[in-house]
PDB file of C-alpha atoms in Angstrom:
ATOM      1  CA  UNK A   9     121.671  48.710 135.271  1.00 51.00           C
ATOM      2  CA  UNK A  10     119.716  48.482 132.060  1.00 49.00           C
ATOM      3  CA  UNK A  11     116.159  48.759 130.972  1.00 52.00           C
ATOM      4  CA  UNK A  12     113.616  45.714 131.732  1.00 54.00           C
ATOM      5  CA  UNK A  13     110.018  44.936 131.193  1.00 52.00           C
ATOM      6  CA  UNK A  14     107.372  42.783 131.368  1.00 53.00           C
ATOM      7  CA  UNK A  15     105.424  41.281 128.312  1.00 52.00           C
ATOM      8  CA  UNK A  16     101.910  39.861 128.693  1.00 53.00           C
ATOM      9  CA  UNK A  17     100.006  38.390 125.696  1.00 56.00           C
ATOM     10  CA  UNK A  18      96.448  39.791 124.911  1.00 56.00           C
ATOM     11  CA  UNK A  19      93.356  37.718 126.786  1.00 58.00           C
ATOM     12  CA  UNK A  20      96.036  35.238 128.603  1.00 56.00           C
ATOM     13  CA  UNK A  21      96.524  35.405 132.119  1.00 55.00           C
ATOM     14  CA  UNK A  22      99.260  37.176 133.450  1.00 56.00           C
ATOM     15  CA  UNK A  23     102.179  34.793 134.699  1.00 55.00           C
ATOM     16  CA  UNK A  24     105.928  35.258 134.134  1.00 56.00           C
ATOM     17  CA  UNK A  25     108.176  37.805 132.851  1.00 56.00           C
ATOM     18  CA  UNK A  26     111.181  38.696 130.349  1.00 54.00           C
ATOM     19  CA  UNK A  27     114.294  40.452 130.743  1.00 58.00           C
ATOM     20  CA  UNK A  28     114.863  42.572 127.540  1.00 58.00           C
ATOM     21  CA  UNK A  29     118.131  42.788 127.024  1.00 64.00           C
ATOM     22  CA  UNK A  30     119.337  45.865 125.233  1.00 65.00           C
ATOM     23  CA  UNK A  31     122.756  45.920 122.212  1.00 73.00           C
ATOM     24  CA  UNK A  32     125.469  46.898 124.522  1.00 71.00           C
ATOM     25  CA  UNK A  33     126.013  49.870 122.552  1.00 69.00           C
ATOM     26  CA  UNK A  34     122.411  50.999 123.542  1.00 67.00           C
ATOM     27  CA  UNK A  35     122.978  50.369 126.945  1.00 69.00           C
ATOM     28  CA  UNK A  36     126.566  52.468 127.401  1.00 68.00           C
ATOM     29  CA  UNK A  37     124.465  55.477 125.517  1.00 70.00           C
ATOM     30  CA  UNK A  38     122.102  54.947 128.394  1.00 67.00           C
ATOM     31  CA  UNK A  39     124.196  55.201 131.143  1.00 70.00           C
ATOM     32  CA  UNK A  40     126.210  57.777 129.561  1.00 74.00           C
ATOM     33  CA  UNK A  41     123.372  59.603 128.998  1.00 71.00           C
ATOM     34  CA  UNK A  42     122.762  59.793 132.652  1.00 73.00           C
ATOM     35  CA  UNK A  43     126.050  60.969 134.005  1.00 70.00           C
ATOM     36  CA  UNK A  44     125.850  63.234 131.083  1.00 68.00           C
ATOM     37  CA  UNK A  45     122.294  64.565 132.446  1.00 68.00           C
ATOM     38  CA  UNK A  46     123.462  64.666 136.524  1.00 67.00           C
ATOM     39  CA  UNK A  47     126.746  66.647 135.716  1.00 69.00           C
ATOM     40  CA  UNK A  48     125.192  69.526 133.550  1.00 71.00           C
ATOM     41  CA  UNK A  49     122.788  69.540 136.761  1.00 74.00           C
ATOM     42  CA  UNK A  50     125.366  69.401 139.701  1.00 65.00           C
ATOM     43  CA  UNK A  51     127.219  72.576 136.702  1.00 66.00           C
ATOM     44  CA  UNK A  52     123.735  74.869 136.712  1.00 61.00           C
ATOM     45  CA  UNK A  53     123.428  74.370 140.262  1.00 59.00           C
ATOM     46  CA  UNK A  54     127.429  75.096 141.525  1.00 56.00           C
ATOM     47  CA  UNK A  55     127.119  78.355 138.592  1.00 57.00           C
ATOM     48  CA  UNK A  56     124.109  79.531 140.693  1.00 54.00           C
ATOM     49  CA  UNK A  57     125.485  79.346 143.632  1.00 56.00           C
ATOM     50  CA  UNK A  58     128.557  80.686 142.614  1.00 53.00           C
ATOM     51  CA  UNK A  59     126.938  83.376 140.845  1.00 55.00           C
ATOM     52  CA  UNK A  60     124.187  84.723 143.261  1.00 57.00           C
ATOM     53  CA  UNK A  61     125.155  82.984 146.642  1.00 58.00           C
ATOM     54  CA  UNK A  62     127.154  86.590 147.228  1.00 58.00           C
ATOM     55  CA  UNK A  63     123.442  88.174 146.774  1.00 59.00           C
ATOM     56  CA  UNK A  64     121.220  85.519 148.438  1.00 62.00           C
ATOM     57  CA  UNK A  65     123.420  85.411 151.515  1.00 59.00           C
ATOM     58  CA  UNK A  66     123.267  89.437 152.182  1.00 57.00           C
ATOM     59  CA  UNK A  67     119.589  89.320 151.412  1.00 59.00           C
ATOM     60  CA  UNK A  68     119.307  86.608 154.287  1.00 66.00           C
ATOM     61  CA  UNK A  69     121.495  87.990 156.801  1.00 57.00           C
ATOM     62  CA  UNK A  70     119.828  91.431 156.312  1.00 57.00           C
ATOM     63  CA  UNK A  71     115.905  89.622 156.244  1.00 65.00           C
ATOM     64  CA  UNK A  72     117.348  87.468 159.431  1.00 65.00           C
ATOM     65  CA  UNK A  73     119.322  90.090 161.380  1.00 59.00           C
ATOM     66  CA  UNK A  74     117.894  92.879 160.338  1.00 60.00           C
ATOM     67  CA  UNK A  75     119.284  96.980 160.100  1.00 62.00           C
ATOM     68  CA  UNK A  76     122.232  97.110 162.624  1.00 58.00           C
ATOM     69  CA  UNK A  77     122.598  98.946 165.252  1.00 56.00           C
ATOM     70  CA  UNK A  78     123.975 102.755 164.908  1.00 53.00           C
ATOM     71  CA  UNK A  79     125.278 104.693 167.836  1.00 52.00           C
ATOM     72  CA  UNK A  80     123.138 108.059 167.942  1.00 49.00           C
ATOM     73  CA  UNK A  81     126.814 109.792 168.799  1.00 46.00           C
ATOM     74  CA  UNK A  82     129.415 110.442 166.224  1.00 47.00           C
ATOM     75  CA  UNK A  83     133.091 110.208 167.489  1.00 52.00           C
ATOM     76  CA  UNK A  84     135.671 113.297 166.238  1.00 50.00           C
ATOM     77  CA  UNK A  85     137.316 112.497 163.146  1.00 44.00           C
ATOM     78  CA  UNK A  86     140.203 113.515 165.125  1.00 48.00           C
ATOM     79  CA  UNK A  87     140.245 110.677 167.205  1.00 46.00           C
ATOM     80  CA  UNK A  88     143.379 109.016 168.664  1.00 80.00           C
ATOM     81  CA  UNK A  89     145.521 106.592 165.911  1.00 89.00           C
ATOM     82  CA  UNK A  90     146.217 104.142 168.024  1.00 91.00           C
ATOM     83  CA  UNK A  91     142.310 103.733 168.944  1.00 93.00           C
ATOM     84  CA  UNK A  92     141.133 104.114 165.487  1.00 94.00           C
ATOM     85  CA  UNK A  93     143.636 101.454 163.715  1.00 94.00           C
ATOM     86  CA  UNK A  94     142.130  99.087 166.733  1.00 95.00           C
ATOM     87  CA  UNK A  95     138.367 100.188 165.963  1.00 95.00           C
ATOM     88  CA  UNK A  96     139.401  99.522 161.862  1.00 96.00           C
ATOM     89  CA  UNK A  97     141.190  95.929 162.737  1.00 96.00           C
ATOM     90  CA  UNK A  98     138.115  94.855 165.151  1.00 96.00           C
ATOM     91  CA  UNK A  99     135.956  95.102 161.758  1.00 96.00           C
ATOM     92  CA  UNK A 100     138.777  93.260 159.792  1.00 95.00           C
ATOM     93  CA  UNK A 101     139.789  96.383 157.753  1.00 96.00           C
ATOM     94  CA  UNK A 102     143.127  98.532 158.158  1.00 96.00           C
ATOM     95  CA  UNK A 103     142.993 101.934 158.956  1.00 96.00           C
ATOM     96  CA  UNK A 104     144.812 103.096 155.488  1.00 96.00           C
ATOM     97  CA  UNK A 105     141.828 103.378 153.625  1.00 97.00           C
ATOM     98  CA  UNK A 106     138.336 101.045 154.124  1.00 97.00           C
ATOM     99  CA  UNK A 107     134.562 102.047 154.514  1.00 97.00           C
ATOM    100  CA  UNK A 108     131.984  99.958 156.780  1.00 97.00           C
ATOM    101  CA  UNK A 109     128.020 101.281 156.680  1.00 96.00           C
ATOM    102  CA  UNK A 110     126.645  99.666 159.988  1.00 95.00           C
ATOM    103  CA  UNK A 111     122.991  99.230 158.919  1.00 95.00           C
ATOM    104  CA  UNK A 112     123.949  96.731 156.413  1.00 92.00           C
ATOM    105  CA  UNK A 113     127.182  95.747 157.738  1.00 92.00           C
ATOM    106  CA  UNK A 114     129.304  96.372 154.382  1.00 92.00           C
ATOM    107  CA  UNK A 115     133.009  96.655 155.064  1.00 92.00           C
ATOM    108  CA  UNK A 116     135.585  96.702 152.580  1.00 93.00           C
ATOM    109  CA  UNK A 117     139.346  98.000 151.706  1.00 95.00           C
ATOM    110  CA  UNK A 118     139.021 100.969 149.441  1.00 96.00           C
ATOM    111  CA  UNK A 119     141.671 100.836 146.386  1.00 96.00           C
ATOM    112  CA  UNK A 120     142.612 104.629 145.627  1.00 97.00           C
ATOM    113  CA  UNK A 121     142.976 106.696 142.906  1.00 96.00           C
ATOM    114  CA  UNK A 122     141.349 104.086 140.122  1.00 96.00           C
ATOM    115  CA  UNK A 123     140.653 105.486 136.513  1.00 94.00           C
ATOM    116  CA  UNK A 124     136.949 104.589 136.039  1.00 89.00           C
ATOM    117  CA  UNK A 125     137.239 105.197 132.348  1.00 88.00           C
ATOM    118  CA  UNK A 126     139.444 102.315 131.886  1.00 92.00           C
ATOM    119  CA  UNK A 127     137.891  98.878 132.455  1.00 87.00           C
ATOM    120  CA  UNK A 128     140.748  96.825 132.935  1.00 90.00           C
ATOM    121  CA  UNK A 129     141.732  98.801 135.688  1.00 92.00           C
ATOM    122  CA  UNK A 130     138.937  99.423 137.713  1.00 87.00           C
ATOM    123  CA  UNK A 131     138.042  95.560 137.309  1.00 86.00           C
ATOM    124  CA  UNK A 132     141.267  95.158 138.584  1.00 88.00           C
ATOM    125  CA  UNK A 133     140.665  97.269 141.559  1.00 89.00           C
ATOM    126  CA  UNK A 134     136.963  95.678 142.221  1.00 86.00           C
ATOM    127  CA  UNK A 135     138.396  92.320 142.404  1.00 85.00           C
ATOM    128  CA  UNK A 136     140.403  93.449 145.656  1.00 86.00           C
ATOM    129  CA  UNK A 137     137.648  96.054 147.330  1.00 87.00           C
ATOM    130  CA  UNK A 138     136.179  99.292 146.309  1.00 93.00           C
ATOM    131  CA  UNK A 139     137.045 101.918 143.976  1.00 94.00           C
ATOM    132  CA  UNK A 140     137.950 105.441 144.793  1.00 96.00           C
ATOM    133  CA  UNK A 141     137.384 107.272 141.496  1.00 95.00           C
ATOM    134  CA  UNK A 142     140.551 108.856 140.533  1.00 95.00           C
ATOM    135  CA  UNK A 143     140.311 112.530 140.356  1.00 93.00           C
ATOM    136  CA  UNK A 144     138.044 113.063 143.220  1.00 95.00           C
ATOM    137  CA  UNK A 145     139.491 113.731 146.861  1.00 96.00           C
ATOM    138  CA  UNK A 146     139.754 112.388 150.002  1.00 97.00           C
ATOM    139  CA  UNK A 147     138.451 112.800 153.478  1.00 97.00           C
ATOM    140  CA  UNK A 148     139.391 115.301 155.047  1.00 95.00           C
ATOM    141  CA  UNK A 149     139.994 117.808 152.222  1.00 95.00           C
ATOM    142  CA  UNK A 150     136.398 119.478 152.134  1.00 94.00           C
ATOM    143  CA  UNK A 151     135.412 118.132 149.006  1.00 95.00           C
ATOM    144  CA  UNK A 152     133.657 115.713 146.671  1.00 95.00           C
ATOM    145  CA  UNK A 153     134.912 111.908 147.655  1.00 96.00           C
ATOM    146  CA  UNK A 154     133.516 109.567 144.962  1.00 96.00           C
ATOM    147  CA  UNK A 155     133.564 105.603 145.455  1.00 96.00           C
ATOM    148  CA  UNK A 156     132.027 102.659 143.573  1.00 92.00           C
ATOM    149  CA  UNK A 157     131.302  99.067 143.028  1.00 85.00           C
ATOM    150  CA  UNK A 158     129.860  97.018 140.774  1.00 67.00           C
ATOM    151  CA  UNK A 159     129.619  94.935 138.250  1.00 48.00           C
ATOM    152  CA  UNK A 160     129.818  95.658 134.210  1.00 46.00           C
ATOM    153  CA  UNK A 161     128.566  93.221 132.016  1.00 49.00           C
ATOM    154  CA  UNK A 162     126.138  90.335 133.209  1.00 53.00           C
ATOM    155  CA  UNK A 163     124.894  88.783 136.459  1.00 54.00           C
ATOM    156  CA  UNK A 164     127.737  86.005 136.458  1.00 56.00           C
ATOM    157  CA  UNK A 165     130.454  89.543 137.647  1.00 57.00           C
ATOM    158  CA  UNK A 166     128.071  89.567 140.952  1.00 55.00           C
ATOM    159  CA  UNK A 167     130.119  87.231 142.955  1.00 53.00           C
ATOM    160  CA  UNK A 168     133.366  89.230 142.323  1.00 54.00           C
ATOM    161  CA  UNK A 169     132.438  92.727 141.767  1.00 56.00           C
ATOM    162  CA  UNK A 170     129.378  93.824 143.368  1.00 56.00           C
ATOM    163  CA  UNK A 171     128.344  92.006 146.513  1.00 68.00           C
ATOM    164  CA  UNK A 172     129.642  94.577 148.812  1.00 80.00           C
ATOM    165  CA  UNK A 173     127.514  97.437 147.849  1.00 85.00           C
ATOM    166  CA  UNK A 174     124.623  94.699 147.043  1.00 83.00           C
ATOM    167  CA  UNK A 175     122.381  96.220 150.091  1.00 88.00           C
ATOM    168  CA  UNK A 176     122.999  99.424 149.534  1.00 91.00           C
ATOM    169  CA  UNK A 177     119.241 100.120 148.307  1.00 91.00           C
ATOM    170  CA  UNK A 178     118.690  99.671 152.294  1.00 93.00           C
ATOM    171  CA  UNK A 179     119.907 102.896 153.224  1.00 95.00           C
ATOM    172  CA  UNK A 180     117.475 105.795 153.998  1.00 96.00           C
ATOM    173  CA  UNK A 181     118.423 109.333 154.762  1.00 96.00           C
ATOM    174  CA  UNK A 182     120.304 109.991 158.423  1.00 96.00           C
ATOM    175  CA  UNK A 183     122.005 106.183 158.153  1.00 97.00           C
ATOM    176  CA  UNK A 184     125.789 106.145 159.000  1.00 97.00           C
ATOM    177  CA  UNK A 185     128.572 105.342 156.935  1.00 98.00           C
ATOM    178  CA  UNK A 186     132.252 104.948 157.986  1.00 98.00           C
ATOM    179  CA  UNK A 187     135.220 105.897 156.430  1.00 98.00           C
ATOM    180  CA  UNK A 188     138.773 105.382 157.527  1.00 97.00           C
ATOM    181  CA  UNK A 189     141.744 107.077 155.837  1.00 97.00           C
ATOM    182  CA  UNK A 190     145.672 107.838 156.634  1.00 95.00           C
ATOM    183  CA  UNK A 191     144.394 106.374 160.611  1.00 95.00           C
ATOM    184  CA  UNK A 192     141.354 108.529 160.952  1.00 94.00           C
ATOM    185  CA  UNK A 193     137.794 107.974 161.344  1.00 95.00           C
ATOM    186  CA  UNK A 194     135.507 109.975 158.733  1.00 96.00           C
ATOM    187  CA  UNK A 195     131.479 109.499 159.779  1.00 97.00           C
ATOM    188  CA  UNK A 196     129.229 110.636 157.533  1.00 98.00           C
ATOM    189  CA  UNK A 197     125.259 110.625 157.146  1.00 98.00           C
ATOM    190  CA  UNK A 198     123.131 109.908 154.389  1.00 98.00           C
ATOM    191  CA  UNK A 199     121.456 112.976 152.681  1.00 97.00           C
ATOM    192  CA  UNK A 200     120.072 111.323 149.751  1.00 96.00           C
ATOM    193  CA  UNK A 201     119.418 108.150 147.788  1.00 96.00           C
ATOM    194  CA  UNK A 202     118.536 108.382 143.992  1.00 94.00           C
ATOM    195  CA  UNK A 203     118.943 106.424 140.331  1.00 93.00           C
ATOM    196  CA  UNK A 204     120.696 108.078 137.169  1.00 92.00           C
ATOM    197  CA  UNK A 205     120.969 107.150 133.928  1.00 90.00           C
ATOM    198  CA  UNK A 206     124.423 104.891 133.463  1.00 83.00           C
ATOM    199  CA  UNK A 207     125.431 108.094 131.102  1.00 85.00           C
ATOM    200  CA  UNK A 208     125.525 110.233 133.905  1.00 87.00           C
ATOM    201  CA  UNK A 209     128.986 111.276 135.072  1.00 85.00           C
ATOM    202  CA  UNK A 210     127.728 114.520 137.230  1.00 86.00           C
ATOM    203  CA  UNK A 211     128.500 113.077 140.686  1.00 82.00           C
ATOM    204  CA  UNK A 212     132.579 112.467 139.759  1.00 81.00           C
ATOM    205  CA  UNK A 213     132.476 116.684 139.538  1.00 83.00           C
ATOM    206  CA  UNK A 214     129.876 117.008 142.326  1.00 84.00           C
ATOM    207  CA  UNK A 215     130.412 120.194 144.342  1.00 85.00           C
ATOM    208  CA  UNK A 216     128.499 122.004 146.896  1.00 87.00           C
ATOM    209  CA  UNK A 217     130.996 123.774 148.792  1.00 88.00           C
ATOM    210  CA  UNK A 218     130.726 120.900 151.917  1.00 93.00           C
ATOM    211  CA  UNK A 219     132.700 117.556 151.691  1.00 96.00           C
ATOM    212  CA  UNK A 220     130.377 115.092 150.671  1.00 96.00           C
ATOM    213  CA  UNK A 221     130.874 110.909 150.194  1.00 97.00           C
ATOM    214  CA  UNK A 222     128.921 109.838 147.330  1.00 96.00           C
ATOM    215  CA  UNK A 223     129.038 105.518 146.982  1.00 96.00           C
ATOM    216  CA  UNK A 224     127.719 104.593 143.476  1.00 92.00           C
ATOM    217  CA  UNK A 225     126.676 100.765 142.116  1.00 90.00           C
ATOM    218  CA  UNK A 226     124.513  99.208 139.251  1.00 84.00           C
ATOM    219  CA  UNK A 227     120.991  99.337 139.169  1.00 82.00           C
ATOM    220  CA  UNK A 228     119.948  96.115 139.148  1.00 79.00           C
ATOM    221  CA  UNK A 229     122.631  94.913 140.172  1.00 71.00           C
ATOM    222  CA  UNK A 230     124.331  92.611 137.769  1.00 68.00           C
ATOM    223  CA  UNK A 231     123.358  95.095 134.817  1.00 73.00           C
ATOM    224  CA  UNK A 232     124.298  98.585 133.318  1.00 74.00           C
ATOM    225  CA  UNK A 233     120.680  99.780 133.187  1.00 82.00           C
ATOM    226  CA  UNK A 234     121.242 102.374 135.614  1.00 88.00           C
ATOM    227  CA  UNK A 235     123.535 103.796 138.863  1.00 91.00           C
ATOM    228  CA  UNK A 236     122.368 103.767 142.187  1.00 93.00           C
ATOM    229  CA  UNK A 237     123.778 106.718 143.934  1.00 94.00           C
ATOM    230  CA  UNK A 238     123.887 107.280 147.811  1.00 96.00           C
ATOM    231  CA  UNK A 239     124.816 111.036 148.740  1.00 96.00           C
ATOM    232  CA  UNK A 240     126.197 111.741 152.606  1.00 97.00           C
ATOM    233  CA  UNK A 241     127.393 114.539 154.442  1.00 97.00           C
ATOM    234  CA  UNK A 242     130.041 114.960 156.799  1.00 94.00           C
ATOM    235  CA  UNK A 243     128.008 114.212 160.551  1.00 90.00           C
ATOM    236  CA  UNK A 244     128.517 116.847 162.751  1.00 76.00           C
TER     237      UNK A 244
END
Protein backbone atom coordinates (compact mmCIF):
# COMPACT_ATOMS: atom_id res chain seq x y z
CA UNK A 1 0.00 0.00 0.00
CA UNK A 2 1.14 3.52 -0.69
CA UNK A 3 -0.25 6.97 -0.43
CA UNK A 4 -2.95 8.23 -3.16
CA UNK A 5 -4.96 11.28 -3.84
CA UNK A 6 -7.14 13.05 -5.79
CA UNK A 7 -6.32 16.38 -7.70
CA UNK A 8 -9.08 18.74 -8.85
CA UNK A 9 -8.27 22.00 -10.73
CA UNK A 10 -9.71 25.34 -9.31
CA UNK A 11 -13.44 26.38 -10.86
CA UNK A 12 -13.52 22.99 -13.12
CA UNK A 13 -15.83 20.40 -12.36
CA UNK A 14 -14.80 17.57 -10.53
CA UNK A 15 -14.28 14.36 -12.80
CA UNK A 16 -11.39 11.86 -12.63
CA UNK A 17 -8.57 11.13 -10.46
CA UNK A 18 -4.63 10.47 -10.18
CA UNK A 19 -2.65 7.95 -8.54
CA UNK A 20 0.48 9.69 -7.04
CA UNK A 21 2.98 7.52 -7.09
CA UNK A 22 5.61 7.95 -4.44
CA UNK A 23 10.07 7.23 -5.09
CA UNK A 24 10.21 3.75 -3.86
CA UNK A 25 12.54 4.80 -1.31
CA UNK A 26 9.69 7.03 0.16
CA UNK A 27 7.38 4.39 0.11
CA UNK A 28 9.67 1.49 2.07
CA UNK A 29 10.26 4.52 4.80
CA UNK A 30 6.50 4.48 4.91
CA UNK A 31 5.80 1.14 5.53
CA UNK A 32 8.70 0.78 7.69
CA UNK A 33 7.63 3.46 9.53
CA UNK A 34 4.52 1.63 10.38
CA UNK A 35 5.78 -1.67 11.61
CA UNK A 36 8.24 0.50 13.34
CA UNK A 37 5.17 2.47 15.06
CA UNK A 38 2.86 -1.01 15.82
CA UNK A 39 5.88 -2.88 17.46
CA UNK A 40 7.01 -0.10 19.99
CA UNK A 41 3.06 -0.28 20.69
CA UNK A 42 2.46 -4.14 20.93
CA UNK A 43 6.43 -3.43 23.44
CA UNK A 44 4.59 -0.59 25.87
CA UNK A 45 1.64 -2.64 26.02
CA UNK A 46 3.35 -6.47 26.75
CA UNK A 47 5.91 -4.13 29.45
CA UNK A 48 2.61 -3.06 31.13
CA UNK A 49 1.24 -5.99 31.39
CA UNK A 50 4.18 -7.61 32.38
CA UNK A 51 4.93 -5.05 34.80
CA UNK A 52 1.59 -4.36 36.68
CA UNK A 53 -0.63 -7.38 35.52
CA UNK A 54 0.80 -9.02 39.06
CA UNK A 55 -0.96 -5.76 40.73
CA UNK A 56 -4.07 -5.30 38.52
CA UNK A 57 -5.01 -8.95 38.84
CA UNK A 58 -4.93 -8.96 42.93
CA UNK A 59 -6.71 -5.65 42.86
CA UNK A 60 -9.51 -7.45 40.71
CA UNK A 61 -9.78 -10.62 42.40
CA UNK A 62 -9.90 -8.78 45.78
CA UNK A 63 -12.64 -5.85 44.19
CA UNK A 64 -14.49 -9.13 42.56
CA UNK A 65 -14.27 -11.70 45.38
CA UNK A 66 -13.92 -9.73 48.01
CA UNK A 67 -12.17 -10.35 51.93
CA UNK A 68 -12.18 -14.21 52.35
CA UNK A 69 -13.62 -16.02 54.60
CA UNK A 70 -11.85 -16.59 58.21
CA UNK A 71 -12.91 -19.30 60.57
CA UNK A 72 -13.79 -17.48 64.00
CA UNK A 73 -11.81 -20.73 65.67
CA UNK A 74 -8.10 -21.05 65.73
CA UNK A 75 -6.76 -24.70 65.53
CA UNK A 76 -3.66 -25.67 68.22
CA UNK A 77 -0.42 -25.04 66.81
CA UNK A 78 0.09 -28.44 68.01
CA UNK A 79 -1.92 -30.00 65.58
CA UNK A 80 -1.31 -33.46 64.05
CA UNK A 81 1.73 -33.54 61.07
CA UNK A 82 0.17 -35.60 59.00
CA UNK A 83 -3.08 -33.20 58.96
CA UNK A 84 -1.16 -30.07 58.78
CA UNK A 85 1.32 -31.08 55.73
CA UNK A 86 -2.30 -32.00 54.01
CA UNK A 87 -3.93 -28.53 55.15
CA UNK A 88 -0.29 -26.78 53.72
CA UNK A 89 -0.42 -28.98 50.25
CA UNK A 90 -4.37 -28.21 49.77
CA UNK A 91 -3.14 -24.38 49.53
CA UNK A 92 -0.17 -25.45 47.23
CA UNK A 93 2.53 -24.71 49.90
CA UNK A 94 4.70 -27.38 51.91
CA UNK A 95 4.58 -27.53 55.40
CA UNK A 96 8.55 -26.65 55.85
CA UNK A 97 8.10 -23.15 55.95
CA UNK A 98 5.12 -20.95 53.92
CA UNK A 99 2.59 -18.21 55.16
CA UNK A 100 -1.10 -17.82 53.64
CA UNK A 101 -3.33 -14.60 55.12
CA UNK A 102 -6.96 -15.76 54.18
CA UNK A 103 -8.55 -12.30 53.75
CA UNK A 104 -6.47 -11.63 50.80
CA UNK A 105 -5.58 -15.03 49.91
CA UNK A 106 -1.60 -14.49 49.83
CA UNK A 107 0.29 -17.76 50.04
CA UNK A 108 3.81 -18.17 49.52
CA UNK A 109 7.07 -20.42 50.45
CA UNK A 110 9.07 -18.52 52.99
CA UNK A 111 13.03 -18.63 52.19
CA UNK A 112 14.84 -18.60 55.74
CA UNK A 113 17.47 -17.00 57.28
CA UNK A 114 18.09 -14.18 54.30
CA UNK A 115 20.61 -11.25 55.08
CA UNK A 116 18.46 -8.17 54.31
CA UNK A 117 21.53 -6.01 54.24
CA UNK A 118 22.80 -7.62 51.22
CA UNK A 119 20.81 -7.04 48.01
CA UNK A 120 21.92 -9.70 45.94
CA UNK A 121 20.80 -12.05 48.31
CA UNK A 122 17.60 -11.14 49.42
CA UNK A 123 16.69 -10.47 45.59
CA UNK A 124 17.71 -13.79 45.26
CA UNK A 125 15.44 -15.06 47.89
CA UNK A 126 12.32 -12.74 46.63
CA UNK A 127 12.53 -14.21 43.28
CA UNK A 128 11.55 -17.73 44.86
CA UNK A 129 8.97 -16.48 47.86
CA UNK A 130 9.34 -14.46 50.93
CA UNK A 131 12.09 -13.46 53.06
CA UNK A 132 12.64 -14.42 56.63
CA UNK A 133 15.07 -11.76 57.88
CA UNK A 134 18.07 -13.47 59.11
CA UNK A 135 18.67 -12.91 62.70
CA UNK A 136 15.16 -12.94 63.84
CA UNK A 137 13.44 -16.31 65.06
CA UNK A 138 11.02 -18.60 64.28
CA UNK A 139 7.64 -19.77 65.36
CA UNK A 140 7.47 -21.30 68.04
CA UNK A 141 10.40 -19.79 69.98
CA UNK A 142 8.46 -16.84 71.79
CA UNK A 143 9.97 -14.20 69.97
CA UNK A 144 10.21 -11.55 67.27
CA UNK A 145 9.63 -13.42 63.64
CA UNK A 146 10.38 -10.81 60.94
CA UNK A 147 9.38 -11.45 57.12
CA UNK A 148 9.33 -9.29 53.98
CA UNK A 149 8.68 -8.65 50.39
CA UNK A 150 9.12 -6.26 48.05
CA UNK A 151 10.52 -4.63 45.57
CA UNK A 152 13.82 -2.17 45.56
CA UNK A 153 14.27 0.01 42.85
CA UNK A 154 11.34 0.91 40.34
CA UNK A 155 7.84 -0.30 39.45
CA UNK A 156 9.19 -2.69 36.57
CA UNK A 157 10.61 -5.28 40.12
CA UNK A 158 6.61 -5.54 40.84
CA UNK A 159 6.01 -8.56 38.79
CA UNK A 160 8.88 -10.51 40.49
CA UNK A 161 9.29 -9.19 43.87
CA UNK A 162 6.33 -7.76 45.39
CA UNK A 163 2.99 -9.09 44.20
CA UNK A 164 2.52 -11.36 47.07
CA UNK A 165 2.37 -8.90 49.82
CA UNK A 166 0.68 -6.36 47.13
CA UNK A 167 -2.79 -6.45 49.27
CA UNK A 168 -1.44 -6.34 52.30
CA UNK A 169 -2.79 -2.62 52.95
CA UNK A 170 -6.22 -4.75 53.24
CA UNK A 171 -5.61 -6.04 56.51
CA UNK A 172 -7.25 -4.45 59.62
CA UNK A 173 -6.64 -5.40 63.19
CA UNK A 174 -8.09 -9.12 64.38
CA UNK A 175 -7.44 -10.54 60.50
CA UNK A 176 -5.68 -14.00 60.42
CA UNK A 177 -2.49 -14.89 59.13
CA UNK A 178 -1.01 -18.42 58.74
CA UNK A 179 2.21 -19.65 59.25
CA UNK A 180 3.55 -23.12 58.76
CA UNK A 181 7.00 -24.22 59.98
CA UNK A 182 9.02 -27.69 60.67
CA UNK A 183 4.97 -29.33 59.99
CA UNK A 184 3.14 -27.05 62.32
CA UNK A 185 0.49 -24.60 62.02
CA UNK A 186 1.34 -21.03 63.65
CA UNK A 187 -2.09 -18.63 63.57
CA UNK A 188 -1.64 -15.39 64.41
CA UNK A 189 -3.87 -12.09 64.53
CA UNK A 190 -3.27 -8.75 63.45
CA UNK A 191 -2.53 -6.16 66.25
CA UNK A 192 -1.48 -3.36 64.18
CA UNK A 193 -0.94 -1.84 60.75
CA UNK A 194 1.40 1.26 60.36
CA UNK A 195 4.09 3.12 57.77
CA UNK A 196 7.86 3.90 58.76
CA UNK A 197 10.32 5.67 57.26
CA UNK A 198 12.49 3.14 54.78
CA UNK A 199 15.45 4.09 57.47
CA UNK A 200 13.75 2.40 60.06
CA UNK A 201 15.24 -0.93 61.11
CA UNK A 202 13.36 -1.09 64.74
CA UNK A 203 11.00 -3.98 63.89
CA UNK A 204 14.19 -6.58 62.92
CA UNK A 205 15.00 -6.05 67.04
CA UNK A 206 11.30 -5.79 67.97
CA UNK A 207 10.65 -7.25 71.43
CA UNK A 208 7.81 -7.26 73.76
CA UNK A 209 8.27 -10.25 75.70
CA UNK A 210 5.26 -12.23 73.44
CA UNK A 211 6.13 -13.86 70.01
CA UNK A 212 5.01 -11.60 67.53
CA UNK A 213 4.98 -11.99 63.31
CA UNK A 214 5.72 -8.75 61.85
CA UNK A 215 5.34 -8.93 57.53
CA UNK A 216 6.99 -5.76 56.08
CA UNK A 217 6.71 -4.38 52.13
CA UNK A 218 7.24 -1.01 50.21
CA UNK A 219 5.08 1.76 50.50
CA UNK A 220 3.90 2.34 47.38
CA UNK A 221 4.63 -0.46 46.24
CA UNK A 222 7.14 -0.42 43.47
CA UNK A 223 9.16 2.38 45.44
CA UNK A 224 11.47 2.86 48.57
CA UNK A 225 9.47 5.82 49.90
CA UNK A 226 8.43 4.04 52.85
CA UNK A 227 7.67 0.32 54.70
CA UNK A 228 4.42 -0.89 55.31
CA UNK A 229 4.49 -2.86 58.45
CA UNK A 230 1.73 -5.36 59.67
CA UNK A 231 2.25 -6.39 63.48
CA UNK A 232 0.33 -9.85 64.78
CA UNK A 233 0.18 -11.73 67.79
CA UNK A 234 0.15 -15.23 68.49
CA UNK A 235 -4.09 -16.10 68.51
CA UNK A 236 -4.99 -17.69 71.46
Amino acid sequence: MYPRGTIYRVGSPKHGHLNLHLPFWLRVGYLLGRGVGAGLIASAVVGFIFTYGPMVKEELLYSVLGPRSQPETFQSARADQDATREEAGSLGLSAYFSLYIPKINAKSEIIANVDAGDPKEYLSALEQGIAHAKGTHFPGQGETIFLFSHSTDSPANLARYNAVFYLLKKLETGDKIIVFFADKKYEYQVTEKLTTSAKDVSWFSYDDGEETLVLQTCDPPGTTFRRLIVVAKMAS
